Amino acid sequence: MAIGSFLNVVAHRVPAGESVVHPPSACPACGHAIRGRHNVPVLGWLVLRGRCFDCRAPISPRYPLVELGTGIAFSLVAVRLGTDEAGLRVLPAYLAFTGIGIALALIDLDVKRLPDKIVLPSYPVLAGLLLIGWDGEALWRALLGAAILGAFYFVVWFIAPGGMGFGDVKLAGIVGGMTAYLSWGTFLVGAFGAFLLGAAAGLMLMAGGRAGRKTAVPFGPFMLLAALSSILGAGYLGDAYLELIGL
């Protein structure tokens, strides 16, 4: 949850080109610095009853929800990968991917872009963490997965550039590599589950009158949600399907 608190800062400051370290967090309404005792994840918001201590301006519930959601997501990833030695060796990589994914999803929802400042450094960072596991077959599969999904998204972007942003293409390589490392079934669900989630969300928004056919909807959150779902267990469906068809 503490990392989730930091991710809130990242999501707010990176798109604005601000430092994520300085200055300390402050109320956007009155400018007063947030006291340390009020910065405790989730509990601080509850103690303040969702309002600034100094000016009583409302504090968005998104902050504690991101903190709590990050804690839950990290716990689920740890449970999923912490059952054997091989999983424990690459657990840092998947925790990092989860944190990066949460920050990128929040930013994409806010400003409809995926900053290179986060996406591009994620490649060497995650690759280095995966190398700790030192599973040659899995690393080779991750490299292929990154190349395949990155190329697929590039083709989609090239044919229909208005359908997705180039940031999605850059993110695709990360999603492909992190899911393929575990299995091709995990890759399959993570790679293409995003399109199912995106289509379902689009239909729901149109049915509710909140979007039309030409309304721009950020695609990054669907890519990241599908990837995390596949990592947490939905990938077994892909493995079962590949086994069914003999692949």
Short mmCIF file of C-alpha atoms in Angstrom, two decimals:
data_model
loop_
_atom_site.label_atom_id
_atom_site.label_comp_id
_atom_site.label_asym_id
_atom_site.label_seq_id
_atom_site.Cartn_x
_atom_site.Cartn_y
_atom_site.Cartn_z
CA MET A 1 0.00 0.00 0.00
CA ALA A 2 2.96 2.30 0.61
CA ILE A 3 4.08 1.68 -2.96
CA GLY A 4 0.52 2.43 -4.07
CA SER A 5 0.81 5.80 -2.32
CA PHE A 6 3.96 6.49 -4.34
CA LEU A 7 2.24 5.40 -7.54
CA ASN A 8 -0.41 8.05 -6.91
CA VAL A 9 2.38 10.62 -6.91
CA VAL A 10 3.90 9.15 -10.09
CA ALA A 11 0.55 9.21 -11.89
CA HIS A 12 0.00 12.85 -10.97
CA ARG A 13 3.48 14.28 -11.52
CA VAL A 14 5.05 12.38 -14.43
CA PRO A 15 2.54 13.60 -17.05
CA ALA A 16 3.10 17.16 -15.79
CA GLY A 17 6.88 16.78 -16.09
CA GLU A 18 7.40 17.24 -12.35
CA SER A 19 9.79 15.49 -9.98
CA VAL A 20 8.32 12.52 -8.11
CA VAL A 21 10.63 13.25 -5.15
CA HIS A 22 10.41 16.98 -4.52
CA PRO A 23 8.52 18.90 -3.26
CA PRO A 24 6.67 16.84 -0.62
CA SER A 25 3.00 16.09 -1.23
CA ALA A 26 0.67 19.00 -0.56
CA CYS A 27 -3.03 19.77 -0.76
CA PRO A 28 -3.79 21.02 -4.30
CA ALA A 29 -6.46 23.36 -2.90
CA CYS A 30 -4.60 25.24 -0.16
CA GLY A 31 -0.97 24.23 -0.78
CA HIS A 32 -0.27 23.08 2.78
CA ALA A 33 2.13 20.15 3.03
CA ILE A 34 0.52 16.89 4.05
CA ARG A 35 1.63 15.89 7.54
CA GLY A 36 3.45 12.59 7.98
CA ARG A 37 0.74 11.10 10.17
CA HIS A 38 -1.82 11.79 7.44
CA ASN A 39 0.32 10.12 4.78
CA VAL A 40 -0.24 6.62 6.16
CA PRO A 41 -1.80 4.66 3.27
CA VAL A 42 -5.60 4.29 3.49
CA LEU A 43 -5.69 5.02 7.23
CA GLY A 44 -4.66 8.64 6.70
CA TRP A 45 -7.58 9.23 4.35
CA LEU A 46 -9.98 7.53 6.76
CA VAL A 47 -8.75 9.58 9.74
CA LEU A 48 -9.21 12.78 7.74
CA ARG A 49 -12.61 11.55 6.55
CA GLY A 50 -11.60 12.32 2.99
CA ARG A 51 -10.87 16.02 3.58
CA CYS A 52 -7.76 18.20 3.87
CA PHE A 53 -6.75 18.80 7.51
CA ASP A 54 -6.14 22.51 6.86
CA CYS A 55 -8.79 23.70 4.39
CA ARG A 56 -11.28 20.82 4.51
CA ALA A 57 -11.24 20.49 0.72
CA PRO A 58 -12.33 16.99 -0.36
CA ILE A 59 -9.61 14.42 -1.10
CA SER A 60 -10.48 12.05 -3.94
CA PRO A 61 -11.23 8.47 -2.84
CA ARG A 62 -9.06 7.39 -5.75
CA TYR A 63 -5.97 7.79 -3.55
CA PRO A 64 -6.87 5.18 -0.91
CA LEU A 65 -8.39 2.93 -3.57
CA VAL A 66 -5.10 2.89 -5.50
CA GLU A 67 -3.19 2.22 -2.28
CA LEU A 68 -5.47 -0.63 -1.28
CA GLY A 69 -5.63 -2.01 -4.82
CA THR A 70 -1.84 -2.03 -5.09
CA GLY A 71 -1.56 -3.93 -1.81
CA ILE A 72 -4.08 -6.51 -2.99
CA ALA A 73 -2.45 -6.86 -6.41
CA PHE A 74 1.01 -7.35 -4.90
CA SER A 75 -0.36 -9.95 -2.50
CA LEU A 76 -2.06 -11.89 -5.29
CA VAL A 77 1.09 -11.88 -7.43
CA ALA A 78 3.13 -13.10 -4.44
CA VAL A 79 0.66 -15.93 -3.80
CA ARG A 80 0.67 -16.89 -7.49
CA LEU A 81 4.46 -17.02 -7.88
CA GLY A 82 5.61 -17.75 -4.35
CA THR A 83 4.80 -21.45 -4.34
CA ASP A 84 8.14 -22.67 -5.74
CA GLU A 85 11.76 -21.61 -6.03
CA ALA A 86 11.54 -20.71 -9.73
CA GLY A 87 8.60 -18.39 -9.08
CA LEU A 88 10.28 -16.75 -6.11
CA ARG A 89 13.34 -15.90 -8.21
CA VAL A 90 11.26 -13.88 -10.68
CA LEU A 91 8.76 -12.52 -8.15
CA PRO A 92 10.59 -9.14 -8.01
CA ALA A 93 10.14 -8.81 -11.78
CA TYR A 94 6.40 -9.40 -11.61
CA LEU A 95 5.93 -7.12 -8.60
CA ALA A 96 7.78 -4.40 -10.54
CA PHE A 97 5.62 -5.07 -13.60
CA THR A 98 2.49 -4.79 -11.44
CA GLY A 99 3.58 -1.45 -10.01
CA ILE A 100 4.57 -0.11 -13.42
CA GLY A 101 1.28 -1.31 -14.86
CA ILE A 102 -0.80 0.43 -12.18
CA ALA A 103 1.03 3.73 -12.74
CA LEU A 104 0.67 3.50 -16.52
CA ALA A 105 -3.00 2.57 -16.33
CA LEU A 106 -3.74 5.58 -14.11
CA ILE A 107 -1.83 7.95 -16.40
CA ASP A 108 -3.49 6.58 -19.53
CA LEU A 109 -6.92 7.03 -17.96
CA ASP A 110 -6.04 10.60 -16.96
CA VAL A 111 -4.24 11.97 -20.02
CA LYS A 112 -4.65 9.23 -22.65
CA ARG A 113 -0.94 8.59 -23.15
CA LEU A 114 1.75 6.22 -21.93
CA PRO A 115 4.89 8.25 -21.06
CA ASP A 116 8.19 7.08 -22.52
CA LYS A 117 9.80 8.06 -19.18
CA ILE A 118 8.13 5.01 -17.67
CA VAL A 119 7.65 2.60 -20.59
CA LEU A 120 11.12 2.63 -22.13
CA PRO A 121 13.19 2.19 -18.91
CA SER A 122 10.86 -0.68 -17.98
CA TYR A 123 12.41 -2.84 -20.71
CA PRO A 124 15.94 -3.08 -19.23
CA VAL A 125 14.66 -3.07 -15.63
CA LEU A 126 12.23 -5.96 -16.14
CA ALA A 127 14.66 -7.86 -18.37
CA GLY A 128 17.34 -7.60 -15.70
CA LEU A 129 14.97 -8.83 -13.00
CA LEU A 130 13.88 -11.78 -15.17
CA LEU A 131 17.52 -12.74 -15.66
CA ILE A 132 17.66 -13.48 -11.94
CA GLY A 133 15.49 -16.53 -12.64
CA TRP A 134 17.98 -17.68 -15.27
CA ASP A 135 15.62 -20.05 -17.06
CA GLY A 136 16.95 -20.21 -20.61
CA GLU A 137 13.78 -21.60 -22.17
CA ALA A 138 11.54 -19.08 -20.41
CA LEU A 139 13.84 -16.17 -21.32
CA TRP A 140 13.86 -17.19 -24.96
CA ARG A 141 10.06 -17.48 -24.89
CA ALA A 142 9.85 -14.00 -23.31
CA LEU A 143 12.03 -12.54 -26.05
CA LEU A 144 9.86 -14.11 -28.74
CA GLY A 145 6.67 -13.02 -26.99
CA ALA A 146 7.89 -9.42 -26.79
CA ALA A 147 8.83 -9.41 -30.47
CA ILE A 148 5.61 -11.08 -31.64
CA LEU A 149 3.22 -8.88 -29.70
CA GLY A 150 5.19 -5.73 -30.40
CA ALA A 151 5.14 -6.51 -34.13
CA PHE A 152 1.43 -7.32 -34.06
CA TYR A 153 0.54 -4.04 -32.37
CA PHE A 154 2.80 -2.16 -34.77
CA VAL A 155 0.95 -3.64 -37.74
CA VAL A 156 -2.41 -2.73 -36.18
CA TRP A 157 -1.18 0.83 -35.50
CA PHE A 158 0.25 1.14 -39.02
CA ILE A 159 -2.93 -0.06 -40.73
CA ALA A 160 -5.29 1.95 -38.53
CA PRO A 161 -3.24 4.66 -36.74
CA GLY A 162 -6.36 6.23 -35.27
CA GLY A 163 -7.31 2.99 -33.53
CA MET A 164 -4.51 3.09 -30.95
CA GLY A 165 -1.58 5.24 -29.96
CA PHE A 166 2.06 4.38 -30.54
CA GLY A 167 2.48 4.18 -26.76
CA ASP A 168 0.37 1.01 -26.90
CA VAL A 169 2.85 -0.43 -29.41
CA LYS A 170 5.76 0.28 -27.06
CA LEU A 171 3.88 -1.23 -24.13
CA ALA A 172 3.02 -4.35 -26.13
CA GLY A 173 6.60 -5.60 -26.03
CA ILE A 174 6.60 -5.48 -22.23
CA VAL A 175 3.23 -7.25 -21.99
CA GLY A 176 4.33 -9.88 -24.49
CA GLY A 177 7.59 -10.59 -22.73
CA MET A 178 6.24 -10.74 -19.19
CA THR A 179 3.35 -13.03 -20.09
CA ALA A 180 5.28 -15.31 -22.46
CA TYR A 181 7.96 -15.88 -19.81
CA LEU A 182 5.43 -17.92 -17.81
CA SER A 183 3.89 -19.86 -20.73
CA TRP A 184 2.50 -19.47 -24.23
CA GLY A 185 -1.00 -19.88 -22.80
CA THR A 186 -0.38 -16.95 -20.46
CA PHE A 187 0.87 -14.97 -23.45
CA LEU A 188 -2.21 -15.85 -25.47
CA VAL A 189 -4.66 -14.70 -22.79
CA GLY A 190 -2.65 -11.62 -21.86
CA ALA A 191 -2.07 -10.57 -25.45
CA PHE A 192 -5.55 -10.86 -26.84
CA GLY A 193 -7.68 -10.63 -23.71
CA ALA A 194 -7.14 -6.87 -23.94
CA PHE A 195 -9.24 -6.70 -27.09
CA LEU A 196 -12.08 -8.60 -25.43
CA LEU A 197 -11.96 -6.36 -22.36
CA GLY A 198 -11.77 -3.24 -24.51
CA ALA A 199 -14.71 -4.32 -26.65
CA ALA A 200 -16.81 -5.19 -23.60
CA ALA A 201 -16.04 -1.85 -21.95
CA GLY A 202 -16.81 0.03 -25.16
CA LEU A 203 -20.18 -1.67 -25.52
CA MET A 204 -21.03 -0.90 -21.90
CA LEU A 205 -20.10 2.77 -22.32
CA MET A 206 -22.17 3.06 -25.49
CA ALA A 207 -25.11 1.29 -23.87
CA GLY A 208 -24.92 3.76 -21.00
CA GLY A 209 -24.77 6.71 -23.36
CA ARG A 210 -21.30 7.70 -22.15
CA ALA A 211 -19.49 7.06 -25.43
CA GLY A 212 -20.07 6.78 -29.16
CA ARG A 213 -18.39 4.78 -31.91
CA LYS A 214 -15.73 7.45 -32.41
CA THR A 215 -15.08 8.17 -28.72
CA ALA A 216 -11.38 7.74 -27.86
CA VAL A 217 -10.94 5.21 -25.06
CA PRO A 218 -7.43 4.57 -23.64
CA PHE A 219 -6.37 1.02 -24.47
CA GLY A 220 -3.38 0.70 -22.13
CA PRO A 221 -5.45 -0.16 -19.04
CA PHE A 222 -7.08 -3.07 -20.89
CA MET A 223 -3.68 -4.36 -22.01
CA LEU A 224 -2.36 -4.23 -18.47
CA LEU A 225 -5.48 -5.69 -16.87
CA ALA A 226 -5.48 -8.61 -19.31
CA ALA A 227 -1.77 -9.20 -18.69
CA LEU A 228 -2.16 -9.16 -14.90
CA SER A 229 -5.22 -11.44 -15.10
CA SER A 230 -3.30 -13.93 -17.22
CA ILE A 231 -0.34 -13.86 -14.81
CA LEU A 232 -2.62 -14.42 -11.82
CA GLY A 233 -4.21 -17.54 -13.29
CA ALA A 234 -6.30 -16.82 -16.37
CA GLY A 235 -3.31 -17.97 -18.41
CA TYR A 236 -4.23 -21.55 -17.51
CA LEU A 237 -7.19 -21.18 -19.89
CA GLY A 238 -4.75 -20.41 -22.68
CA ASP A 239 -2.58 -23.39 -21.74
CA ALA A 240 -5.63 -25.66 -21.75
CA TYR A 241 -6.68 -24.35 -25.17
CA LEU A 242 -3.22 -24.87 -26.68
CA GLU A 243 -3.12 -28.39 -25.25
CA LEU A 244 -6.59 -29.07 -26.68
CA ILE A 245 -5.51 -28.14 -30.20
CA GLY A 246 -2.22 -30.01 -29.82
CA LEU A 247 0.21 -27.08 -29.59
#
